[in-house]
Short mmCIF file of C-alpha atoms and ligand atoms in Angstrom, two decimals:
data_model
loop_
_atom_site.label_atom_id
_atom_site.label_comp_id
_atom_site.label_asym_id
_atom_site.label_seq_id
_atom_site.Cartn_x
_atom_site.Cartn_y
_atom_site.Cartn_z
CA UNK E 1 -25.75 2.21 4.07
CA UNK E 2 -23.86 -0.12 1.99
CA UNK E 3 -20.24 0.01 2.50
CA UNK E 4 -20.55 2.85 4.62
CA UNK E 5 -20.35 5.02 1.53
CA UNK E 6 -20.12 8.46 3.04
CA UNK E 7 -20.67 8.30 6.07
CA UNK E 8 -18.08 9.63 8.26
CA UNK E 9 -16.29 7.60 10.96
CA UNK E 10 -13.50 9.74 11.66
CA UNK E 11 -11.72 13.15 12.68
CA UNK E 12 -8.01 13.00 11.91
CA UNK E 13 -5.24 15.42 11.21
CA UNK E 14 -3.58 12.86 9.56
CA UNK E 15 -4.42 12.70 6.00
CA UNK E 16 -6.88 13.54 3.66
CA UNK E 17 -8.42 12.16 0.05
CA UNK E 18 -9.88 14.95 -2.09
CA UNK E 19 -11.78 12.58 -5.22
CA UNK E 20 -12.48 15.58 -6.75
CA UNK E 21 -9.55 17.91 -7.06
CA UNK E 22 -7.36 14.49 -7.11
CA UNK E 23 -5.57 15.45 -3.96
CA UNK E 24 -3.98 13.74 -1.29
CA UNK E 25 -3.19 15.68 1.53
CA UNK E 26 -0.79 14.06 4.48
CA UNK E 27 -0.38 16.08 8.01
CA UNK E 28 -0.16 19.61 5.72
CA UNK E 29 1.31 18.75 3.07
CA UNK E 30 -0.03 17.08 -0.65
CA UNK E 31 1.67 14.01 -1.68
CA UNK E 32 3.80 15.91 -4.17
CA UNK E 33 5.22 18.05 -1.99
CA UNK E 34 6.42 14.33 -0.01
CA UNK E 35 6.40 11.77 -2.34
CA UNK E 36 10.22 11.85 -4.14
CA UNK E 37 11.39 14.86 -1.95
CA UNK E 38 10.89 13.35 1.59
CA UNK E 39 12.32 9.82 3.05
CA UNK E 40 10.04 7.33 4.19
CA UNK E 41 12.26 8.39 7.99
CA UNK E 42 11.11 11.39 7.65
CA UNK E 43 7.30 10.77 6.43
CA UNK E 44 7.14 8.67 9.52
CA UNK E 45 8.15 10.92 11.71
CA UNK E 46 5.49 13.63 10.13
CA UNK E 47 2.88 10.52 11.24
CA UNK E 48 4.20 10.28 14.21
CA UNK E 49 4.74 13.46 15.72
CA UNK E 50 2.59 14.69 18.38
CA UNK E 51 1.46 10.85 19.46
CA UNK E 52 4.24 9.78 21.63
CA UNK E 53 6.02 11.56 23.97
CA UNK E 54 9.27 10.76 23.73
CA UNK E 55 9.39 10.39 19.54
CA UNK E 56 13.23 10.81 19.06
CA UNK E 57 15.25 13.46 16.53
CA UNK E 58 16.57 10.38 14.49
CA UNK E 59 13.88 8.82 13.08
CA UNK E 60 16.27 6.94 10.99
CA UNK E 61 18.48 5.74 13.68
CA UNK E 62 15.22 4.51 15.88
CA UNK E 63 13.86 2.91 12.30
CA UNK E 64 17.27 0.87 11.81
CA UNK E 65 17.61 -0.39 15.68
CA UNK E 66 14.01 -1.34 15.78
CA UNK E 67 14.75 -3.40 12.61
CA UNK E 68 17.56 -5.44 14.43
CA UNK E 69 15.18 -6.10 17.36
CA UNK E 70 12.68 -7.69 15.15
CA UNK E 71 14.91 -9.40 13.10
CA UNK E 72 15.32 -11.91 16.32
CA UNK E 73 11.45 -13.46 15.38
CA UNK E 74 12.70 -14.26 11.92
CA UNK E 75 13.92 -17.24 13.86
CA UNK E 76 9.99 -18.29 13.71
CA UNK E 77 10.00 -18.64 9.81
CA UNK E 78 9.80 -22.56 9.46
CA UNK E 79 9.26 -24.61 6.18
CA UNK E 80 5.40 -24.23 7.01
CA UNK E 81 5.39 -20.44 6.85
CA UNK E 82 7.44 -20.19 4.21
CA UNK E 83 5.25 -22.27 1.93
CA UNK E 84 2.53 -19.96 2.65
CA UNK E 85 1.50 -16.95 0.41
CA UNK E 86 4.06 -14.19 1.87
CA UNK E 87 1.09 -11.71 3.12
CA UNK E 88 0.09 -14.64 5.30
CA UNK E 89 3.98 -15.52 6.45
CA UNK E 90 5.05 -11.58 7.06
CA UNK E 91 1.32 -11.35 9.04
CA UNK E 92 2.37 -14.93 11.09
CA UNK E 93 5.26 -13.28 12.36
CA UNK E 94 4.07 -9.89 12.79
CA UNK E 95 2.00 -11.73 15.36
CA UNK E 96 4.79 -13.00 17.00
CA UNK E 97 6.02 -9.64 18.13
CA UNK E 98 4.95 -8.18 21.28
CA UNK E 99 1.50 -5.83 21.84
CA UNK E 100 1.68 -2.60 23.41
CA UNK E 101 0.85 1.46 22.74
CA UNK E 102 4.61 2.32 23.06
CA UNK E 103 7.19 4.25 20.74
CA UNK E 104 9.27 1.13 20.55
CA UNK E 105 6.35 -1.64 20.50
CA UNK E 106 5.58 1.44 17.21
CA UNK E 107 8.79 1.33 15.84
CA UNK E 108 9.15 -2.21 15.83
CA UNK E 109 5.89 -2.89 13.72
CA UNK E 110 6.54 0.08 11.59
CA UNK E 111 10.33 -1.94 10.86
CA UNK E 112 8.43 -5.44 10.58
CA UNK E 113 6.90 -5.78 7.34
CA UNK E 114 10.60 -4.84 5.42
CA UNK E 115 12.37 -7.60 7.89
CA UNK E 116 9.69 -10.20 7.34
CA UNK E 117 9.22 -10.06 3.59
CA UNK E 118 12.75 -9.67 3.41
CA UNK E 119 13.22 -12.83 4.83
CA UNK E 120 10.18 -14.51 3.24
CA UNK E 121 10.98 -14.25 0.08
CA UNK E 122 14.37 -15.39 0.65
CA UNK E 123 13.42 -18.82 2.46
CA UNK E 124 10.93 -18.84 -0.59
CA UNK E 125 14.08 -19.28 -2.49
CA UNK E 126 15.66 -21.67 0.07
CA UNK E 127 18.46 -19.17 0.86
CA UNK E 128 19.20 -17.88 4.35
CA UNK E 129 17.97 -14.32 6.00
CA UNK E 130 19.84 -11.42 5.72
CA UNK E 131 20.22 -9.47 8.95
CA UNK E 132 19.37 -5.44 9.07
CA UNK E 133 21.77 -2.90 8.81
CA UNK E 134 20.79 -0.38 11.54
CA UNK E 135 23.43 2.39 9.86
CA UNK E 136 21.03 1.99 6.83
CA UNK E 137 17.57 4.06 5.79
CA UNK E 138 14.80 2.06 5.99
CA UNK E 139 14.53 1.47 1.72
CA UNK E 140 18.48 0.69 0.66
CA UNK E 141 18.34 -1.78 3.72
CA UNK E 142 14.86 -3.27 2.49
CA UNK E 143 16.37 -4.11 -0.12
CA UNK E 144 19.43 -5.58 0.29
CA UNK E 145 17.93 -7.55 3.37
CA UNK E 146 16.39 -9.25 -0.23
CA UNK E 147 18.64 -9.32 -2.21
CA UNK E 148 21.45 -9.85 -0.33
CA UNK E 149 23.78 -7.06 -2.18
CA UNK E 150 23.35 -3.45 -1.82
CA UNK E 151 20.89 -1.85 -4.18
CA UNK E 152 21.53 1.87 -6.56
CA UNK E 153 21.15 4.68 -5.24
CA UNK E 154 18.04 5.19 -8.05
CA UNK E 155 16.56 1.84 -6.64
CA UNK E 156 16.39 3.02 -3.24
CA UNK E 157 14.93 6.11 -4.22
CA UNK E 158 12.22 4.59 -6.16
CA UNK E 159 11.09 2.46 -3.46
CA UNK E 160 11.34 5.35 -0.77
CA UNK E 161 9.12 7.28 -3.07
CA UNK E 162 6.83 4.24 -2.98
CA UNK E 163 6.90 4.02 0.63
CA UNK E 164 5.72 7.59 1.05
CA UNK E 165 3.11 7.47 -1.66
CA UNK E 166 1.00 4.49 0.28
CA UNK E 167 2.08 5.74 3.87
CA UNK E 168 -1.79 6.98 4.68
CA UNK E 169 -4.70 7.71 2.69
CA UNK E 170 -7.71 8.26 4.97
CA UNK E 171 -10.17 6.09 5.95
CA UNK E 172 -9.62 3.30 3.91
CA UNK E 173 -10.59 -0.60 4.88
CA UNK E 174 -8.00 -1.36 6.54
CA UNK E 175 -7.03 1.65 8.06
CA UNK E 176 -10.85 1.68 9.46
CA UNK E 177 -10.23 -2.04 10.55
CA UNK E 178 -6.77 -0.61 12.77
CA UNK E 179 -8.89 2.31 14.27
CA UNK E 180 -11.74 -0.27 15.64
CA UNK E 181 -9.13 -2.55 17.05
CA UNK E 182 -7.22 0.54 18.57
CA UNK E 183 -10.24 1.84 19.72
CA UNK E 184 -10.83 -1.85 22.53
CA UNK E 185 -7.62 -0.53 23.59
CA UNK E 186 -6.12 -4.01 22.28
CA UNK E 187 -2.72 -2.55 21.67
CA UNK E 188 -0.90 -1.25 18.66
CA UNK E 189 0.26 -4.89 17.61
CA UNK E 190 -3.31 -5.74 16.95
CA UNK E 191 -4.55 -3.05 15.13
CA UNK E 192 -1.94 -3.17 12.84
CA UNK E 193 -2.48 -7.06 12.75
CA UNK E 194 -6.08 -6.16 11.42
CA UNK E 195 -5.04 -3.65 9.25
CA UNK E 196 -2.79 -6.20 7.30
CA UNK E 197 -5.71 -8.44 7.33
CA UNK E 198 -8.17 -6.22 5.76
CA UNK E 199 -4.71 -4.86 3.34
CA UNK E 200 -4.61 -8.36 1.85
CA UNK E 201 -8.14 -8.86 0.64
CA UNK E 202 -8.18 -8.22 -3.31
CA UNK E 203 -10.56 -5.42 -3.50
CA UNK E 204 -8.19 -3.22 -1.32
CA UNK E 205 -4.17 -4.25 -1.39
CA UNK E 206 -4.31 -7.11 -3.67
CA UNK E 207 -4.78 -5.70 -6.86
CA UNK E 208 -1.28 -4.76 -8.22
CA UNK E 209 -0.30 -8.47 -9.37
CA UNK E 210 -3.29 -8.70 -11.99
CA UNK E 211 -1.73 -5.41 -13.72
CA UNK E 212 1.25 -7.85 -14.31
CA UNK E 213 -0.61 -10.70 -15.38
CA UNK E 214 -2.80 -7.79 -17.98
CA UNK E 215 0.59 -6.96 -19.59
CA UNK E 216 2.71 -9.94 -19.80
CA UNK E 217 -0.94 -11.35 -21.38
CA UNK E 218 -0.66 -8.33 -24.20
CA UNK E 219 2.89 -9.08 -24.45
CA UNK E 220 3.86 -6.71 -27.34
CA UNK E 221 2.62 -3.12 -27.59
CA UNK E 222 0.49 -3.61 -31.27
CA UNK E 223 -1.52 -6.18 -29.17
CA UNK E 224 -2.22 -3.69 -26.79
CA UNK E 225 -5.67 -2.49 -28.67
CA UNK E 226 -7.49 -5.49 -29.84
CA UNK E 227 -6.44 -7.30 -26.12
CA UNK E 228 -8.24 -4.43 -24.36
CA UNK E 229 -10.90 -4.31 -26.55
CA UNK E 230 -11.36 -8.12 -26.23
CA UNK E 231 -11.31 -7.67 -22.46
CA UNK E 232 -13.77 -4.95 -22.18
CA UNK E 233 -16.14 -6.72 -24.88
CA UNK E 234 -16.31 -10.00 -22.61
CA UNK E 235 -17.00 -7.51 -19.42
CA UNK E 236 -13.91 -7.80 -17.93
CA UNK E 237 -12.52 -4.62 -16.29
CA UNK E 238 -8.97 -3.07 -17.20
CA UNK E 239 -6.94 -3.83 -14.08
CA UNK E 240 -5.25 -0.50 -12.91
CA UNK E 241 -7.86 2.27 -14.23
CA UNK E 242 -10.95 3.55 -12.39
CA UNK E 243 -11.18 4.14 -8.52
CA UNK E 244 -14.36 4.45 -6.12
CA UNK E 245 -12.89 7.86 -4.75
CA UNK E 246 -11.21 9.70 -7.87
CA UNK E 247 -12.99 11.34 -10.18
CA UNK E 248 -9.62 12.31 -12.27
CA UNK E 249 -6.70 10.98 -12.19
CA UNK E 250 -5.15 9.46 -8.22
CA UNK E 251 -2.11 11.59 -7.41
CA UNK E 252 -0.34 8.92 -6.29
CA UNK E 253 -0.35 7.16 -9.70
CA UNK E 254 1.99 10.60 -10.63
CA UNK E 255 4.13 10.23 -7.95
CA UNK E 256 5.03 6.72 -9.09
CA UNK E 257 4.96 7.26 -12.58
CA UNK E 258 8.07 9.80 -11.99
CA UNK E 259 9.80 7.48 -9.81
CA UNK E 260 9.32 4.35 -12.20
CA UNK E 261 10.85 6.76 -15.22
CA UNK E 262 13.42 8.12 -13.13
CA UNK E 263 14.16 4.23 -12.67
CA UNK E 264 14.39 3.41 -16.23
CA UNK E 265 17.39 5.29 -16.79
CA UNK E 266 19.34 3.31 -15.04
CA UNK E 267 18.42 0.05 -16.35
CA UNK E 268 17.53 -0.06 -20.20
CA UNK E 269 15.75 -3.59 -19.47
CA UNK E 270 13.18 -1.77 -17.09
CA UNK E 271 12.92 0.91 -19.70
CA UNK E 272 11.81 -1.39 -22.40
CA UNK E 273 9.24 -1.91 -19.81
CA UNK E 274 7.99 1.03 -18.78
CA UNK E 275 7.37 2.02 -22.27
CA UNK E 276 5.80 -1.12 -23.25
CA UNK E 277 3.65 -0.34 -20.25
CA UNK E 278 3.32 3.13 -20.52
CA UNK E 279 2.09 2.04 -24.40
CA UNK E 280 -0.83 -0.10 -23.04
CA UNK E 281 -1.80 2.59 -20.48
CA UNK E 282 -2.42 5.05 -23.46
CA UNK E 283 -4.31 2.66 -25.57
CA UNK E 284 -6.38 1.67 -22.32
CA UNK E 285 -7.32 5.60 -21.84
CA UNK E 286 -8.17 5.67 -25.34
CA UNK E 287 -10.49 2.97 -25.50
CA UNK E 288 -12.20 4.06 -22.15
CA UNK E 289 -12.95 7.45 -22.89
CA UNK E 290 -14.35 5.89 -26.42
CA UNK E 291 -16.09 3.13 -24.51
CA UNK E 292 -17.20 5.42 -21.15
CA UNK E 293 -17.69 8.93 -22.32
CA UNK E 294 -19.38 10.20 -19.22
CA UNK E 295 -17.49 7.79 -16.77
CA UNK E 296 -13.63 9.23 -15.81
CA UNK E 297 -11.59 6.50 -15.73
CA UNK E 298 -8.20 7.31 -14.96
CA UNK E 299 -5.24 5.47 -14.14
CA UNK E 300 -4.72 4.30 -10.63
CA UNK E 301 -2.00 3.94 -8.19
CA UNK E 302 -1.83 -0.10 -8.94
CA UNK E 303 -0.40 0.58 -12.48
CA UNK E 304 2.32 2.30 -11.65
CA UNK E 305 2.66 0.05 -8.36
CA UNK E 306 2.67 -2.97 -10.46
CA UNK E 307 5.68 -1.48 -12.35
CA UNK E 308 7.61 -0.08 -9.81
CA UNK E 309 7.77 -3.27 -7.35
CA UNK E 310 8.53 -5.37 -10.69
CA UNK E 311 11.26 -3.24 -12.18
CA UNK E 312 12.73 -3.23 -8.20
CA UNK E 313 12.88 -6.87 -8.19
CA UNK E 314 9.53 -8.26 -6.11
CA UNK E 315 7.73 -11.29 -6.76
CA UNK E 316 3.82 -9.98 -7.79
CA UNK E 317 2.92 -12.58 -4.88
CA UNK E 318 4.40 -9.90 -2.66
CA UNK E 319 3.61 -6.95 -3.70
CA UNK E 320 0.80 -6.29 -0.87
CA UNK E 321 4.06 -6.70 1.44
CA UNK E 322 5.41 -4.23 0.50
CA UNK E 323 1.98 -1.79 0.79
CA UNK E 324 2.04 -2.76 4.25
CA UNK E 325 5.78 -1.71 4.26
CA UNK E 326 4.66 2.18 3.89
CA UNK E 327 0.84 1.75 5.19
CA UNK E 328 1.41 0.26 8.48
CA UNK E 329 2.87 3.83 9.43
CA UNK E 330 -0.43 5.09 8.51
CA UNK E 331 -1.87 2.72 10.68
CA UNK E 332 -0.04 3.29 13.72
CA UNK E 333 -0.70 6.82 13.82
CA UNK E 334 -4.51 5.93 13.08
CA UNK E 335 -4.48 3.77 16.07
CA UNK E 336 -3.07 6.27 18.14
CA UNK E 337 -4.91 8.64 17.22
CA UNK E 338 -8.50 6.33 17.85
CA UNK E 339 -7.02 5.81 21.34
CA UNK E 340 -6.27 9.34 22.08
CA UNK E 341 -10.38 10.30 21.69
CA UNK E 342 -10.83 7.34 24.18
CA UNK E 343 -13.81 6.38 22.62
CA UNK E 344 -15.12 3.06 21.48
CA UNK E 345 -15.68 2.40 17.89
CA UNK E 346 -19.40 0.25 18.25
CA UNK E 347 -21.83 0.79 15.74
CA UNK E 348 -25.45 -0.32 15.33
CA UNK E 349 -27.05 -3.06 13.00
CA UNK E 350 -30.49 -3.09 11.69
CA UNK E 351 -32.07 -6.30 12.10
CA UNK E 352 -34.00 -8.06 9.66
CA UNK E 353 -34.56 -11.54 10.49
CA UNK E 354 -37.68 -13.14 11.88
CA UNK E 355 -39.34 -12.03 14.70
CA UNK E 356 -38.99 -14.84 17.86
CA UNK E 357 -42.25 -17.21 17.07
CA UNK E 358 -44.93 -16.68 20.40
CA UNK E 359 -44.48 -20.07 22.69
CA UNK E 360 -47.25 -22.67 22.11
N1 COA H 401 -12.31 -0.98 -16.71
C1 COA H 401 -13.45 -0.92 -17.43
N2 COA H 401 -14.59 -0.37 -16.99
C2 COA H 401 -14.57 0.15 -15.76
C3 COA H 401 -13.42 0.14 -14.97
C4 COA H 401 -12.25 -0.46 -15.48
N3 COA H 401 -11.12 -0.52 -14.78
N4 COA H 401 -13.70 0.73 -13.79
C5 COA H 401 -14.97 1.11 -13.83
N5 COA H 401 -15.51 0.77 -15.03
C6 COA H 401 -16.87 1.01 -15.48
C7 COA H 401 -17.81 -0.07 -14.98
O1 COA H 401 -17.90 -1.16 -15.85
C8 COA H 401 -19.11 0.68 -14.90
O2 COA H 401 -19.67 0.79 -16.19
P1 COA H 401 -21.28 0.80 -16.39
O3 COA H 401 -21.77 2.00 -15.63
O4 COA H 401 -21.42 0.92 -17.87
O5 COA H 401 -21.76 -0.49 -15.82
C9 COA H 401 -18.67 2.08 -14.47
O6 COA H 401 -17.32 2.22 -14.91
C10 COA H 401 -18.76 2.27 -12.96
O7 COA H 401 -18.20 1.16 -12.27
P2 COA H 401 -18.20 1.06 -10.65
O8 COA H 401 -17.69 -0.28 -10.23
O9 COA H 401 -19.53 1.49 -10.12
O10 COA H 401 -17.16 2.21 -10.36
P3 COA H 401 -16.26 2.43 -9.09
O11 COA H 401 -15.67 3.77 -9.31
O12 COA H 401 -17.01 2.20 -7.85
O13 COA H 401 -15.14 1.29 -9.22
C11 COA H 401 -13.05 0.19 -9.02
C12 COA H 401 -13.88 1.44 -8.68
C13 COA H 401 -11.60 0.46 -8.58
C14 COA H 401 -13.60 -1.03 -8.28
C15 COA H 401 -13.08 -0.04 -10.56
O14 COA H 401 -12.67 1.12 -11.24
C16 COA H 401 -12.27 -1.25 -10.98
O15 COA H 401 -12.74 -2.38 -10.87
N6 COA H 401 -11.00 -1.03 -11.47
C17 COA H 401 -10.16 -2.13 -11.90
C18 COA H 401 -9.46 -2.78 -10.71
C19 COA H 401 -8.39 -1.90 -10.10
O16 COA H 401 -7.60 -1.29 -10.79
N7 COA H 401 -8.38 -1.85 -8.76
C20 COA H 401 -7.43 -1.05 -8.01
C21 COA H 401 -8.10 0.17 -7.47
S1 COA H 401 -6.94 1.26 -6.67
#
């Protein structure tokens, strides 16, 4: 019964996790067959379709208009928010927007998260907001909403490939946490507001930034062994291997690993990087199959994660951000999908406390 190991919560035809084989099947089609081929536009219409009734042709068009709309509660980002951690900010104002189970109350919280960490990380730095470019697709405009100038072409593919990769992966914590919210028929705004609330806990969205703390601590790639090896002898886990569904290695760490080469070409600091990184990741499969022989422990999507939203210019701090960029359309379609079966989500508990003592 612990951590509902299992046990089965759900029917969806939105996406399924295969530990096994290593697959990751979205709406029909296995996260290769998206991930680097598809836009994050188009991915979210895939979600989408079927759950509203008036889901328009341009996906991309409805993306960029909903991001002007929300820009408007960016006006709600004061010194106090902005000194918070940035999940907490972009969830603040997230809160701010409107709750309803309509396309455009969808839209705008699928548009959200790349507006408000956008902005967050920019009053971070003191500087002003950068308002959306509707004409845009969702990534290029994510990213120059940053950083204020317009990114390459190779840097808007990586983090469209990104997108896609963490857009839905079954019945993960926070995607459970949406469903029960959807399922009071609370509104889409609140499921997605406890989605991003179960997304920032560590043990689910939070763990990319430790990767980057594990390899700016090795530093050079000849420190790589004895560091792990240190690591592992005081009982400390390698940050980015292992994963409570895969048995060999998560698909999505593939998809990012193509995107995060295809990224060093174009910058020969980021390729110094990756193959520092890419380095420690062999020595770190070395020593586990030496240490672990009858354990599988492959490398996970934070590795690659961890590289990709460093090399494309994010702070480590925000890094869950930018999960919830891709995940909240997961999320959405969850939600309307819980609300479609019309059924509560209300489970039982097993008491064990005292019994009530007899009266005198
Ligand atoms: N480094 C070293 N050893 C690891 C390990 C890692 N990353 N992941 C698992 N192990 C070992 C454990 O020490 C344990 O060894 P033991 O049986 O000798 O005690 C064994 O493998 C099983 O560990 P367990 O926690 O039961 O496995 P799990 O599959 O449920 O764990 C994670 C999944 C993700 C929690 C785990 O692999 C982990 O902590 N990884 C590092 C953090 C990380 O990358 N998180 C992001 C996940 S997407």
């Amino acid at each position: 019964m612990s951590g509902l190991e299992g046990v089965v919560a759900a029917q969806t035809i939105l996406s399924e996790v295969d530990g096994l084989a290593g697959r990751l099947i979205i709406r029909g089609h296995a996260l290769d067959q998206l991930a680097g081929r598809w836009t994050f536009e188009q991915v979210v219409g895939l979600l989408l379709d079927g759950f509203f009734p008036d889901m328009p042709e341009d996906v991309s068009g409805a993306l960029g208009a909903a991001r002007v709309r929300v820009f408007a509660q960016v006006a709600g980002l004061d010194a106090v928010l902005a000194a918070r951690p940035p999940v907490e900010a972009v969830r603040a104002l997230m809160a701010r927007l409107p709750d309803g189970d309509d396309l455009e109350t969808a839209l705008n919280l699928i548009a959200a998260p790349a507006v408000f960490t956008a902005a967050v990380l920019r009053a971070a730095g003191g500087e002003a907001p950068i308002a959306p470019d509707a004409a845009l697709s969702h990534a290029p405009d994510t990213l120059r909403m940053m950083r204020g100038s317009a990114p390459s072409a190779g840097e808007a593919a990586a983090l469209d490939t990104y997108l896609v990769t963490v857009c839905d992966h079954g019945l993960n914590a926070s995607t459970f946490a949406a469903r029960v919210v959807a399922s009071t028929q609370a509104g889409l705004g609140s499921a997605v507001l406890a989605g991003i609330s179960a997304l920032k806990g560590p043990l689910h969205g939070g763990a990319p930034g430790p990767v980057i703390d594990m390899l700016d601590a090795i530093g050079e790639p000849q420190n790589a062994r004895p560091w792990l090896e240190a690591a592992l002898d005081r009982g400390e886990r390698l940050m980015g291997f292992g994963h409570r569904i895969y048995r060999v290695r998560d698909p999505r760490a593939d998809a990012l690993k193509t995107a995060v080469r295809l990224l060093g070409r174009d910058s020969e600091g980021a390729a110094g990087r990756i193959a520092f990184a890419e380095a420690v990741e062999q020595a770190a499969l070395a020593i586990l199959r030496e240490r672990k022989p009858d354990r599988p422990l492959e490398t996970n999507v934070e590795f690659y994660t961890a590289l990709l939203l460093e090399a494309l210019g994010f702070a480590p701090s925000a890094f869950t951000c930018v999960f919830a960029m891709g995940r909240t359309a997961g999320w959405v379609a969850h939600a309307r999908e819980q609300t479609a079966g019309g059924k509560l989500i209300r489970p039982q508990s097993l008491y064990v406390g005292p019994a009530p003592k007899a009266a005198a």
